[in-house]
Amino acid sequence: MPIEIIAVGGYGEVGKNMTAVKVDDEVVIFDMGLHMPNYISITEEEPGEELLSRKSLIDQEAIPNDDLIKDWRKSVKAIIISHAHLDHIGAAPYLASRYNCSIMCTPFTAEVLKLIVKDQKRPLPNKIESKDYDVVYKIGEKISVQFINATHSTPESSMVALHTPYGVVLYTNDFKLDNTPTLGEKTNYDALKKLGDVKLLILDSLYGSFQRKTPSESVAKEMMKDILLGIDHKGKAIVVSTFSSHIARLKSIVECGTKINRKIIFLGRSLYKYCSAAENAGIAYLSKEVEMVKYGKQIKKRIQRILREGKDKYLLVVTGHQGEPKATLSKMADGIVPFRFGPDDRVIFSAPIIPAGINKNHREILEAKLKAFHVRIFRDVHISGHGSREDMHELLELVKPEHLIPAHSEEKVIDATIELAEQLGYKKNQTVHKVLTGQKLIV
Ligand SMILES: [Zn+2]
């Protein structure tokens, strides 16, 4: 029984992703992520300068409980981070120092991790190694890793192949199969086909209940164009909020804003952080096209100038699409940042409402405040970065894994994904496995 998997976090729940795989006596960890709703309910914002205690975060289920693998701790050869989203990378500052090994990821992810660590002012002892796609890196006596380009909603996302003497373990949190991405290349189908004997697939099944193929990011770009270029915005403010890590989306917004002759300003610390990481990794140079304003005091000053010059000369991109009380958009609605919303000003949410109680609540409060100013609200100008059932079906056809574990979703969605696998000939408990956080599987 050569390969053992412990679901440390992110199985039967959405968030705090972490998986440990043991091959004989060598261990690899995939991802160390935050549970965003639980983390935000403690801190009210994304990771900043504060560093909370590891124990309190574990107790409140904001980070994975890695005591589940304490017996394996000394055998860990590498921590592999699949991409730069906080639910995959955000717990590394709290947990990685417990392991005497490097953190490996693609260059953009490495830059984001360095900036997160710098913000928290507690240096990590682990070396952060930035790796290229398609190279097979030896990390132990018997195991090697290979990063494979995958389309998602932040740059340089990866599927990661762990090559072992017993076949490949393929980790695919998170992906979709976007054939017309607006930034970067499409998923490397050739590399996937060439993997050979895939013993186990750990499958991003967030949308395992959706009978569709997730549309391309180029569709989101068209949605944005339709609103920004297709409507006359004369005399009105335009404020857009999206994920700071979604560089492709930010690029689309900038492209549209430039076409309607608005000066574009990014307001908020996390936008600056991810745009800097993209520049450091050589992916996109947004600071050449837009003005970036990071901190509260500078933001207030800049807003005053905008009001003097006329808010219809600008397109503002701000943090706070989930209604986070400390983010720029909420502060604008509250008057803490002295922006005066007027009737028919536009607020475009280029993000979904993340379906957790705290997000729904925050967003409802924010939208009510905006409606009190008679602002026009454009919701859901967004396409997800996660594949749906037909993306999953496609991936299964490509790599033909012997075993399958649905991950990154609620329990009922795992059941739906198992049903899909059964339609494709997998047998429940034999080749498709229901694994929940805290459980172990041997294949
Ligand atoms: Zn992701």
CSV table of C-alpha atoms and ligand atoms in Angstrom, one decimal:
chain,number,residue,atom,x,y,z
A,1,MET,CA,0.0,0.0,0.0
A,2,PRO,CA,2.4,2.6,-1.2
A,3,ILE,CA,0.6,6.0,-1.3
A,4,GLU,CA,-1.1,7.5,1.7
A,5,ILE,CA,-3.1,10.8,1.6
A,6,ILE,CA,-4.2,12.8,4.6
A,7,ALA,CA,-6.9,15.4,3.9
A,8,VAL,CA,-5.6,18.1,6.2
A,9,GLY,CA,-8.1,20.8,5.0
A,10,GLY,CA,-10.4,21.6,2.2
A,11,TYR,CA,-12.3,18.3,1.9
A,12,GLY,CA,-16.1,18.6,2.4
A,13,GLU,CA,-15.5,22.4,3.0
A,14,VAL,CA,-14.5,25.3,0.8
A,15,GLY,CA,-11.2,26.8,2.2
A,16,LYS,CA,-8.1,26.0,4.2
A,17,ASN,CA,-6.8,23.8,1.5
A,18,MET,CA,-4.0,21.5,2.6
A,19,THR,CA,-3.2,17.9,1.5
A,20,ALA,CA,-0.3,15.6,2.6
A,21,VAL,CA,0.8,12.7,0.4
A,22,LYS,CA,3.2,10.1,1.7
A,23,VAL,CA,5.1,7.8,-0.7
A,24,ASP,CA,6.9,5.2,1.3
A,25,ASP,CA,8.7,7.3,3.8
A,26,GLU,CA,8.7,10.7,1.9
A,27,VAL,CA,6.0,13.3,2.3
A,28,VAL,CA,4.9,16.2,0.1
A,29,ILE,CA,2.4,18.9,1.2
A,30,PHE,CA,0.1,20.6,-1.4
A,31,ASP,CA,-1.1,24.1,-0.4
A,32,MET,CA,-1.5,25.8,3.0
A,33,GLY,CA,-4.6,28.0,2.7
A,34,LEU,CA,-6.9,30.1,4.8
A,35,HIS,CA,-10.5,29.5,5.3
A,36,MET,CA,-11.5,33.0,4.1
A,37,PRO,CA,-14.9,33.4,5.8
A,38,ASN,CA,-13.6,32.1,9.1
A,39,TYR,CA,-10.4,34.2,8.8
A,40,ILE,CA,-12.3,37.4,7.9
A,41,SER,CA,-14.8,36.9,10.7
A,42,ILE,CA,-11.8,37.1,13.1
A,43,THR,CA,-9.8,39.9,11.4
A,44,GLU,CA,-12.5,41.6,9.2
A,45,GLU,CA,-10.0,41.8,6.4
A,46,GLU,CA,-7.5,40.0,4.3
A,47,PRO,CA,-4.1,39.3,5.8
A,48,GLY,CA,-2.3,42.5,6.6
A,49,GLU,CA,0.3,43.4,9.2
A,50,GLU,CA,-1.3,41.6,12.1
A,51,LEU,CA,-0.1,38.0,12.8
A,52,LEU,CA,-2.5,36.1,15.0
A,53,SER,CA,-1.4,33.0,16.9
A,54,ARG,CA,-1.3,29.7,15.1
A,55,LYS,CA,-3.2,28.0,17.8
A,56,SER,CA,-6.1,30.5,17.9
A,57,LEU,CA,-6.4,30.3,14.1
A,58,ILE,CA,-6.5,26.5,14.1
A,59,ASP,CA,-9.1,26.6,17.0
A,60,GLN,CA,-11.3,28.9,14.9
A,61,GLU,CA,-10.8,26.8,11.8
A,62,ALA,CA,-9.3,29.7,9.9
A,63,ILE,CA,-6.2,27.6,9.0
A,64,PRO,CA,-5.7,23.8,8.5
A,65,ASN,CA,-5.0,21.8,11.6
A,66,ASP,CA,-1.7,20.3,10.6
A,67,ASP,CA,-1.4,18.4,13.9
A,68,LEU,CA,-3.1,15.7,11.8
A,69,ILE,CA,0.2,15.0,10.2
A,70,LYS,CA,2.5,15.6,13.2
A,71,ASP,CA,3.9,12.1,12.8
A,72,TRP,CA,4.9,12.9,9.2
A,73,ARG,CA,6.4,16.3,10.0
A,74,LYS,CA,10.1,15.2,9.8
A,75,SER,CA,9.5,13.4,6.5
A,76,VAL,CA,8.2,16.4,4.5
A,77,LYS,CA,10.4,17.0,1.5
A,78,ALA,CA,8.6,20.1,0.0
A,79,ILE,CA,5.6,22.3,0.4
A,80,ILE,CA,4.1,22.9,-3.0
A,81,ILE,CA,1.8,25.9,-3.5
A,82,SER,CA,-0.4,25.5,-6.5
A,83,HIS,CA,-1.4,29.1,-7.0
A,84,ALA,CA,-1.6,32.5,-5.3
A,85,HIS,CA,-5.1,32.5,-3.9
A,86,LEU,CA,-5.2,33.0,-0.2
A,87,ASP,CA,-7.2,29.8,0.4
A,88,HIS,CA,-4.2,28.0,-1.0
A,89,ILE,CA,-1.2,30.1,0.2
A,90,GLY,CA,-2.5,32.3,3.1
A,91,ALA,CA,-1.7,29.8,5.9
A,92,ALA,CA,1.9,29.3,4.9
A,93,PRO,CA,3.1,32.2,7.1
A,94,TYR,CA,1.6,30.4,10.1
A,95,LEU,CA,2.5,26.7,9.3
A,96,ALA,CA,5.4,26.4,6.9
A,97,SER,CA,8.1,27.1,9.6
A,98,ARG,CA,7.1,23.7,11.2
A,99,TYR,CA,8.6,21.9,8.3
A,100,ASN,CA,12.3,21.8,7.4
A,101,CYS,CA,12.0,22.1,3.7
A,102,SER,CA,11.5,24.5,0.8
A,103,ILE,CA,8.3,26.1,-0.5
A,104,MET,CA,8.0,25.5,-4.2
A,105,CYS,CA,5.7,27.4,-6.6
A,106,THR,CA,5.6,29.3,-9.9
A,107,PRO,CA,7.2,32.8,-10.0
A,108,PHE,CA,4.0,34.9,-9.5
A,109,THR,CA,3.0,32.8,-6.6
A,110,ALA,CA,6.5,33.1,-5.1
A,111,GLU,CA,6.3,36.9,-5.4
A,112,VAL,CA,2.9,37.0,-3.7
A,113,LEU,CA,4.1,34.8,-0.9
A,114,LYS,CA,7.1,37.1,-0.4
A,115,LEU,CA,4.9,40.1,-0.2
A,116,ILE,CA,2.5,38.5,2.3
A,117,VAL,CA,5.4,37.4,4.5
A,118,LYS,CA,6.9,41.0,4.3
A,119,ASP,CA,3.5,42.5,5.3
A,120,GLN,CA,3.3,40.3,8.3
A,121,LYS,CA,6.9,41.1,9.4
A,122,ARG,CA,7.7,37.6,10.5
A,123,PRO,CA,10.2,36.1,8.1
A,124,LEU,CA,9.8,32.5,7.1
A,125,PRO,CA,12.8,30.2,7.6
A,126,ASN,CA,11.8,28.1,4.5
A,127,LYS,CA,13.4,28.9,1.2
A,128,ILE,CA,10.9,30.0,-1.4
A,129,GLU,CA,11.9,28.4,-4.7
A,130,SER,CA,10.3,29.6,-7.8
A,131,LYS,CA,9.9,26.8,-10.4
A,132,ASP,CA,9.3,26.6,-14.1
A,133,TYR,CA,6.5,24.7,-15.8
A,134,ASP,CA,7.1,21.3,-17.3
A,135,VAL,CA,10.5,20.6,-15.6
A,136,VAL,CA,10.5,17.5,-13.4
A,137,TYR,CA,12.2,18.4,-10.2
A,138,LYS,CA,13.6,15.7,-8.0
A,139,ILE,CA,12.7,16.4,-4.4
A,140,GLY,CA,13.4,13.1,-2.7
A,141,GLU,CA,14.9,9.6,-3.1
A,142,LYS,CA,11.9,8.4,-5.1
A,143,ILE,CA,9.7,11.4,-5.8
A,144,SER,CA,9.7,14.4,-8.2
A,145,VAL,CA,7.3,17.2,-8.9
A,146,GLN,CA,6.2,18.9,-12.1
A,147,PHE,CA,4.2,22.1,-12.4
A,148,ILE,CA,1.7,22.1,-15.3
A,149,ASN,CA,0.1,25.3,-16.6
A,150,ALA,CA,-3.6,25.5,-15.7
A,151,THR,CA,-6.1,28.2,-16.4
A,152,HIS,CA,-7.8,29.7,-13.3
A,153,SER,CA,-8.4,33.2,-12.1
A,154,THR,CA,-5.0,34.3,-11.0
A,155,PRO,CA,-1.7,34.1,-13.0
A,156,GLU,CA,0.5,31.1,-13.3
A,157,SER,CA,-1.8,28.7,-11.6
A,158,SER,CA,-0.7,25.1,-11.7
A,159,MET,CA,-1.8,21.5,-11.7
A,160,VAL,CA,1.0,19.7,-9.9
A,161,ALA,CA,2.1,16.2,-10.8
A,162,LEU,CA,3.9,14.2,-8.1
A,163,HIS,CA,5.9,11.5,-9.9
A,164,THR,CA,6.3,8.4,-7.8
A,165,PRO,CA,7.4,4.8,-8.4
A,166,TYR,CA,3.7,3.8,-8.2
A,167,GLY,CA,2.4,6.3,-10.7
A,168,VAL,CA,1.5,10.0,-10.7
A,169,VAL,CA,-0.5,11.8,-8.1
A,170,LEU,CA,-2.1,14.8,-9.9
A,171,TYR,CA,-3.3,17.7,-7.8
A,172,THR,CA,-5.7,20.0,-9.6
A,173,ASN,CA,-6.9,22.6,-7.0
A,174,ASP,CA,-7.8,24.9,-8.8
A,175,PHE,CA,-8.5,24.9,-12.5
A,176,LYS,CA,-10.9,25.4,-15.4
A,177,LEU,CA,-10.3,24.5,-19.0
A,178,ASP,CA,-10.3,27.9,-20.6
A,179,ASN,CA,-9.5,27.7,-24.3
A,180,THR,CA,-9.4,31.5,-24.8
A,181,PRO,CA,-7.8,32.9,-21.7
A,182,THR,CA,-7.2,36.7,-21.8
A,183,LEU,CA,-3.8,36.4,-20.0
A,184,GLY,CA,-1.4,33.5,-20.2
A,185,GLU,CA,-1.7,30.2,-22.0
A,186,LYS,CA,-4.5,27.7,-22.0
A,187,THR,CA,-4.1,24.6,-19.8
A,188,ASN,CA,-1.3,22.4,-21.1
A,189,TYR,CA,-3.3,19.5,-22.4
A,190,ASP,CA,-0.2,17.9,-24.0
A,191,ALA,CA,1.7,17.7,-20.7
A,192,LEU,CA,-1.4,16.2,-19.1
A,193,LYS,CA,-1.7,13.6,-21.8
A,194,LYS,CA,1.9,12.7,-21.5
A,195,LEU,CA,1.8,12.0,-17.7
A,196,GLY,CA,1.3,8.3,-18.3
A,197,ASP,CA,0.1,6.2,-15.4
A,198,VAL,CA,-1.9,8.6,-13.2
A,199,LYS,CA,-2.5,6.6,-10.0
A,200,LEU,CA,-4.6,9.3,-8.3
A,201,LEU,CA,-6.3,12.6,-9.2
A,202,ILE,CA,-7.2,15.1,-6.5
A,203,LEU,CA,-9.9,17.0,-8.3
A,204,ASP,CA,-11.1,20.6,-7.9
A,205,SER,CA,-14.9,19.9,-7.7
A,206,LEU,CA,-16.2,23.2,-6.5
A,207,TYR,CA,-18.8,23.2,-9.3
A,208,GLY,CA,-19.4,19.5,-9.3
A,209,SER,CA,-23.1,20.1,-9.3
A,210,PHE,CA,-23.2,22.4,-12.3
A,211,GLN,CA,-24.0,20.6,-15.5
A,212,ARG,CA,-22.0,22.9,-17.9
A,213,LYS,CA,-18.6,23.8,-19.0
A,214,THR,CA,-17.5,27.0,-17.3
A,215,PRO,CA,-17.3,29.9,-19.8
A,216,SER,CA,-14.0,31.5,-20.7
A,217,GLU,CA,-12.5,34.6,-19.1
A,218,SER,CA,-12.9,36.2,-22.5
A,219,VAL,CA,-16.7,36.1,-21.8
A,220,ALA,CA,-16.1,38.1,-18.6
A,221,LYS,CA,-14.2,40.6,-20.7
A,222,GLU,CA,-17.1,40.9,-23.1
A,223,MET,CA,-19.5,41.5,-20.1
A,224,MET,CA,-17.2,44.2,-18.9
A,225,LYS,CA,-17.0,45.8,-22.3
A,226,ASP,CA,-20.8,45.7,-22.7
A,227,ILE,CA,-21.2,47.8,-19.6
A,228,LEU,CA,-18.2,50.1,-19.8
A,229,LEU,CA,-18.3,50.7,-23.6
A,230,GLY,CA,-22.0,50.1,-24.3
A,231,ILE,CA,-23.5,52.6,-21.9
A,232,ASP,CA,-23.2,56.4,-21.8
A,233,HIS,CA,-21.6,57.2,-18.5
A,234,LYS,CA,-21.3,61.0,-19.0
A,235,GLY,CA,-21.3,62.9,-15.8
A,236,LYS,CA,-21.3,59.8,-13.7
A,237,ALA,CA,-18.7,58.1,-11.5
A,238,ILE,CA,-17.6,54.6,-12.4
A,239,VAL,CA,-16.3,52.4,-9.5
A,240,VAL,CA,-15.3,48.8,-10.2
A,241,SER,CA,-14.4,46.2,-7.6
A,242,THR,CA,-12.9,42.8,-8.3
A,243,PHE,CA,-10.4,40.3,-6.9
A,244,SER,CA,-7.0,42.0,-6.4
A,245,SER,CA,-5.3,38.7,-7.5
A,246,HIS,CA,-7.3,38.5,-10.8
A,247,ILE,CA,-4.7,40.2,-13.0
A,248,ALA,CA,-6.4,39.2,-16.2
A,249,ARG,CA,-9.7,40.8,-15.1
A,250,LEU,CA,-7.8,44.0,-14.0
A,251,LYS,CA,-6.2,44.2,-17.4
A,252,SER,CA,-9.6,44.0,-19.1
A,253,ILE,CA,-11.0,46.7,-16.9
A,254,VAL,CA,-8.0,48.9,-17.7
A,255,GLU,CA,-8.4,48.3,-21.4
A,256,CYS,CA,-12.0,49.4,-21.3
A,257,GLY,CA,-11.3,52.4,-19.1
A,258,THR,CA,-8.7,53.6,-21.5
A,259,LYS,CA,-11.1,53.3,-24.4
A,260,ILE,CA,-13.6,55.5,-22.7
A,261,ASN,CA,-10.9,58.1,-21.9
A,262,ARG,CA,-11.0,57.8,-18.2
A,263,LYS,CA,-8.0,58.1,-15.9
A,264,ILE,CA,-7.7,54.9,-14.0
A,265,ILE,CA,-6.8,54.7,-10.4
A,266,PHE,CA,-6.4,51.5,-8.3
A,267,LEU,CA,-7.2,52.3,-4.6
A,268,GLY,CA,-6.3,49.9,-1.9
A,269,ARG,CA,-3.3,48.0,-0.5
A,270,SER,CA,-4.1,44.5,-1.8
A,271,LEU,CA,-4.5,45.7,-5.4
A,272,TYR,CA,-1.1,47.3,-5.2
A,273,LYS,CA,0.4,44.1,-3.7
A,274,TYR,CA,-0.8,41.7,-6.4
A,275,CYS,CA,0.0,44.2,-9.2
A,276,SER,CA,3.5,44.5,-7.8
A,277,ALA,CA,3.8,40.7,-7.8
A,278,ALA,CA,2.7,40.5,-11.4
A,279,GLU,CA,5.3,43.1,-12.4
A,280,ASN,CA,8.1,41.3,-10.4
A,281,ALA,CA,7.2,38.1,-12.2
A,282,GLY,CA,7.1,39.8,-15.6
A,283,ILE,CA,3.5,39.1,-16.3
A,284,ALA,CA,1.8,42.5,-16.5
A,285,TYR,CA,2.9,46.1,-15.9
A,286,LEU,CA,-0.4,47.8,-14.8
A,287,SER,CA,1.4,50.5,-12.9
A,288,LYS,CA,2.5,51.9,-16.3
A,289,GLU,CA,-1.2,52.4,-17.3
A,290,VAL,CA,-2.8,53.2,-14.0
A,291,GLU,CA,-2.1,55.2,-10.9
A,292,MET,CA,-1.9,53.2,-7.7
A,293,VAL,CA,-2.8,54.6,-4.3
A,294,LYS,CA,-2.2,52.3,-1.4
A,295,TYR,CA,-3.0,53.7,2.0
A,296,GLY,CA,-5.9,55.3,3.7
A,297,LYS,CA,-4.4,58.8,4.1
A,298,GLN,CA,-3.2,59.0,0.4
A,299,ILE,CA,-6.6,57.6,-0.7
A,300,LYS,CA,-8.5,60.4,1.1
A,301,LYS,CA,-6.3,63.1,-0.5
A,302,ARG,CA,-6.6,61.6,-3.9
A,303,ILE,CA,-10.4,61.3,-3.7
A,304,GLN,CA,-10.6,65.0,-2.8
A,305,ARG,CA,-8.7,65.9,-6.0
A,306,ILE,CA,-11.0,63.6,-8.0
A,307,LEU,CA,-14.0,65.5,-6.6
A,308,ARG,CA,-12.5,68.8,-7.5
A,309,GLU,CA,-11.6,67.7,-11.1
A,310,GLY,CA,-14.8,65.9,-11.8
A,311,LYS,CA,-15.5,62.3,-10.9
A,312,ASP,CA,-16.6,61.5,-14.5
A,313,LYS,CA,-13.0,61.9,-15.6
A,314,TYR,CA,-12.0,58.8,-13.7
A,315,LEU,CA,-12.5,55.1,-13.4
A,316,LEU,CA,-11.8,53.9,-9.9
A,317,VAL,CA,-10.9,50.3,-9.2
A,318,VAL,CA,-11.3,49.5,-5.5
A,319,THR,CA,-11.0,46.7,-3.0
A,320,GLY,CA,-14.1,45.5,-1.1
A,321,HIS,CA,-16.4,43.5,-3.5
A,322,GLN,CA,-17.5,41.4,-0.6
A,323,GLY,CA,-18.5,44.4,1.4
A,324,GLU,CA,-15.6,44.0,3.8
A,325,PRO,CA,-16.0,46.8,6.3
A,326,LYS,CA,-12.4,47.9,6.3
A,327,ALA,CA,-12.0,47.8,2.5
A,328,THR,CA,-12.0,51.0,0.3
A,329,LEU,CA,-15.5,50.6,-1.2
A,330,SER,CA,-17.2,50.3,2.2
A,331,LYS,CA,-15.2,53.3,3.5
A,332,MET,CA,-16.4,55.3,0.4
A,333,ALA,CA,-20.0,54.4,1.1
A,334,ASP,CA,-19.6,55.3,4.8
A,335,GLY,CA,-18.0,58.6,4.0
A,336,ILE,CA,-14.7,57.6,5.9
A,337,VAL,CA,-13.1,58.1,2.5
A,338,PRO,CA,-14.8,61.4,1.4
A,339,PHE,CA,-16.2,60.2,-1.9
A,340,ARG,CA,-19.7,61.6,-2.5
A,341,PHE,CA,-21.8,59.0,-4.4
A,342,GLY,CA,-24.6,60.7,-6.3
A,343,PRO,CA,-27.7,59.4,-8.2
A,344,ASP,CA,-26.9,57.1,-11.1
A,345,ASP,CA,-23.2,56.8,-10.3
A,346,ARG,CA,-22.1,53.3,-11.3
A,347,VAL,CA,-20.7,50.6,-9.0
A,348,ILE,CA,-19.7,47.4,-10.9
A,349,PHE,CA,-19.1,44.2,-8.9
A,350,SER,CA,-16.8,42.1,-11.0
A,351,ALA,CA,-17.0,39.3,-8.5
A,352,PRO,CA,-19.7,36.9,-7.2
A,353,ILE,CA,-21.0,37.1,-3.7
A,354,ILE,CA,-19.1,34.3,-1.9
A,355,PRO,CA,-21.9,32.2,-0.5
A,356,ALA,CA,-20.9,32.4,3.2
A,357,GLY,CA,-23.0,34.1,5.8
A,358,ILE,CA,-20.5,36.8,6.7
A,359,ASN,CA,-20.0,37.7,3.0
A,360,LYS,CA,-23.7,37.8,2.2
A,361,ASN,CA,-24.3,40.0,5.3
A,362,HIS,CA,-21.4,42.4,4.6
A,363,ARG,CA,-22.4,42.8,0.9
A,364,GLU,CA,-26.1,43.3,1.7
A,365,ILE,CA,-25.2,46.1,4.1
A,366,LEU,CA,-22.9,47.7,1.5
A,367,GLU,CA,-25.5,47.5,-1.3
A,368,ALA,CA,-28.1,49.1,1.0
A,369,LYS,CA,-25.9,52.0,1.6
A,370,LEU,CA,-25.1,52.5,-2.1
A,371,LYS,CA,-28.8,52.3,-2.9
A,372,ALA,CA,-29.5,55.0,-0.4
A,373,PHE,CA,-27.4,57.2,-2.7
A,374,HIS,CA,-29.4,55.9,-5.7
A,375,VAL,CA,-26.3,54.4,-7.2
A,376,ARG,CA,-26.8,52.0,-10.2
A,377,ILE,CA,-25.4,48.6,-9.2
A,378,PHE,CA,-24.1,46.1,-11.7
A,379,ARG,CA,-23.7,42.8,-10.0
A,380,ASP,CA,-22.1,39.5,-11.1
A,381,VAL,CA,-19.9,40.9,-14.0
A,382,HIS,CA,-17.9,37.8,-13.5
A,383,ILE,CA,-17.1,34.3,-14.8
A,384,SER,CA,-15.6,31.8,-12.4
A,385,GLY,CA,-12.1,30.4,-12.5
A,386,HIS,CA,-13.4,27.0,-11.5
A,387,GLY,CA,-14.4,24.3,-13.9
A,388,SER,CA,-17.8,22.6,-13.8
A,389,ARG,CA,-18.9,19.1,-14.6
A,390,GLU,CA,-17.9,19.2,-18.2
A,391,ASP,CA,-14.5,20.6,-17.5
A,392,MET,CA,-14.0,17.7,-15.0
A,393,HIS,CA,-15.3,15.2,-17.5
A,394,GLU,CA,-12.8,16.5,-20.0
A,395,LEU,CA,-9.9,16.3,-17.5
A,396,LEU,CA,-10.8,12.8,-16.6
A,397,GLU,CA,-10.7,11.8,-20.3
A,398,LEU,CA,-7.4,13.5,-20.6
A,399,VAL,CA,-5.5,11.9,-17.7
A,400,LYS,CA,-7.6,8.7,-17.1
A,401,PRO,CA,-6.7,8.4,-13.4
A,402,GLU,CA,-7.0,5.1,-11.7
A,403,HIS,CA,-8.3,6.7,-8.5
A,404,LEU,CA,-10.1,9.9,-7.9
A,405,ILE,CA,-10.8,12.1,-4.8
A,406,PRO,CA,-13.2,15.1,-5.3
A,407,ALA,CA,-11.9,18.1,-3.3
A,408,HIS,CA,-12.5,21.8,-2.7
A,409,SER,CA,-16.2,21.5,-2.1
A,410,GLU,CA,-19.0,21.0,0.4
A,411,GLU,CA,-20.0,17.4,1.1
A,412,LYS,CA,-23.1,17.4,-1.0
A,413,VAL,CA,-21.1,18.6,-4.0
A,414,ILE,CA,-18.6,15.8,-3.4
A,415,ASP,CA,-21.5,13.4,-3.6
A,416,ALA,CA,-22.6,15.0,-6.9
A,417,THR,CA,-19.0,14.6,-8.3
A,418,ILE,CA,-18.9,11.0,-7.2
A,419,GLU,CA,-22.1,10.5,-9.2
A,420,LEU,CA,-20.4,12.0,-12.2
A,421,ALA,CA,-17.4,9.7,-11.8
A,422,GLU,CA,-19.7,6.7,-11.4
A,423,GLN,CA,-21.3,7.6,-14.8
A,424,LEU,CA,-17.8,7.4,-16.2
A,425,GLY,CA,-17.2,3.9,-14.8
A,426,TYR,CA,-15.6,4.7,-11.5
A,427,LYS,CA,-16.7,2.6,-8.5
A,428,LYS,CA,-17.5,4.3,-5.2
A,429,ASN,CA,-15.1,3.4,-2.4
A,430,GLN,CA,-13.0,1.5,-4.8
A,431,THR,CA,-11.8,4.0,-7.4
A,432,VAL,CA,-13.7,7.2,-6.5
A,433,HIS,CA,-13.3,8.1,-2.9
A,434,LYS,CA,-15.3,10.3,-0.5
A,435,VAL,CA,-12.6,11.8,1.7
A,436,LEU,CA,-13.4,14.5,4.3
A,437,THR,CA,-11.1,16.8,6.2
A,438,GLY,CA,-9.2,14.8,8.9
A,439,GLN,CA,-9.5,11.5,7.0
A,440,LYS,CA,-6.8,9.3,5.5
A,441,LEU,CA,-6.8,7.3,2.3
A,442,ILE,CA,-4.4,4.6,1.1
A,443,VAL,CA,-4.3,3.8,-2.6
B,1,ZN,ZN,-8.0,29.5,-6.6
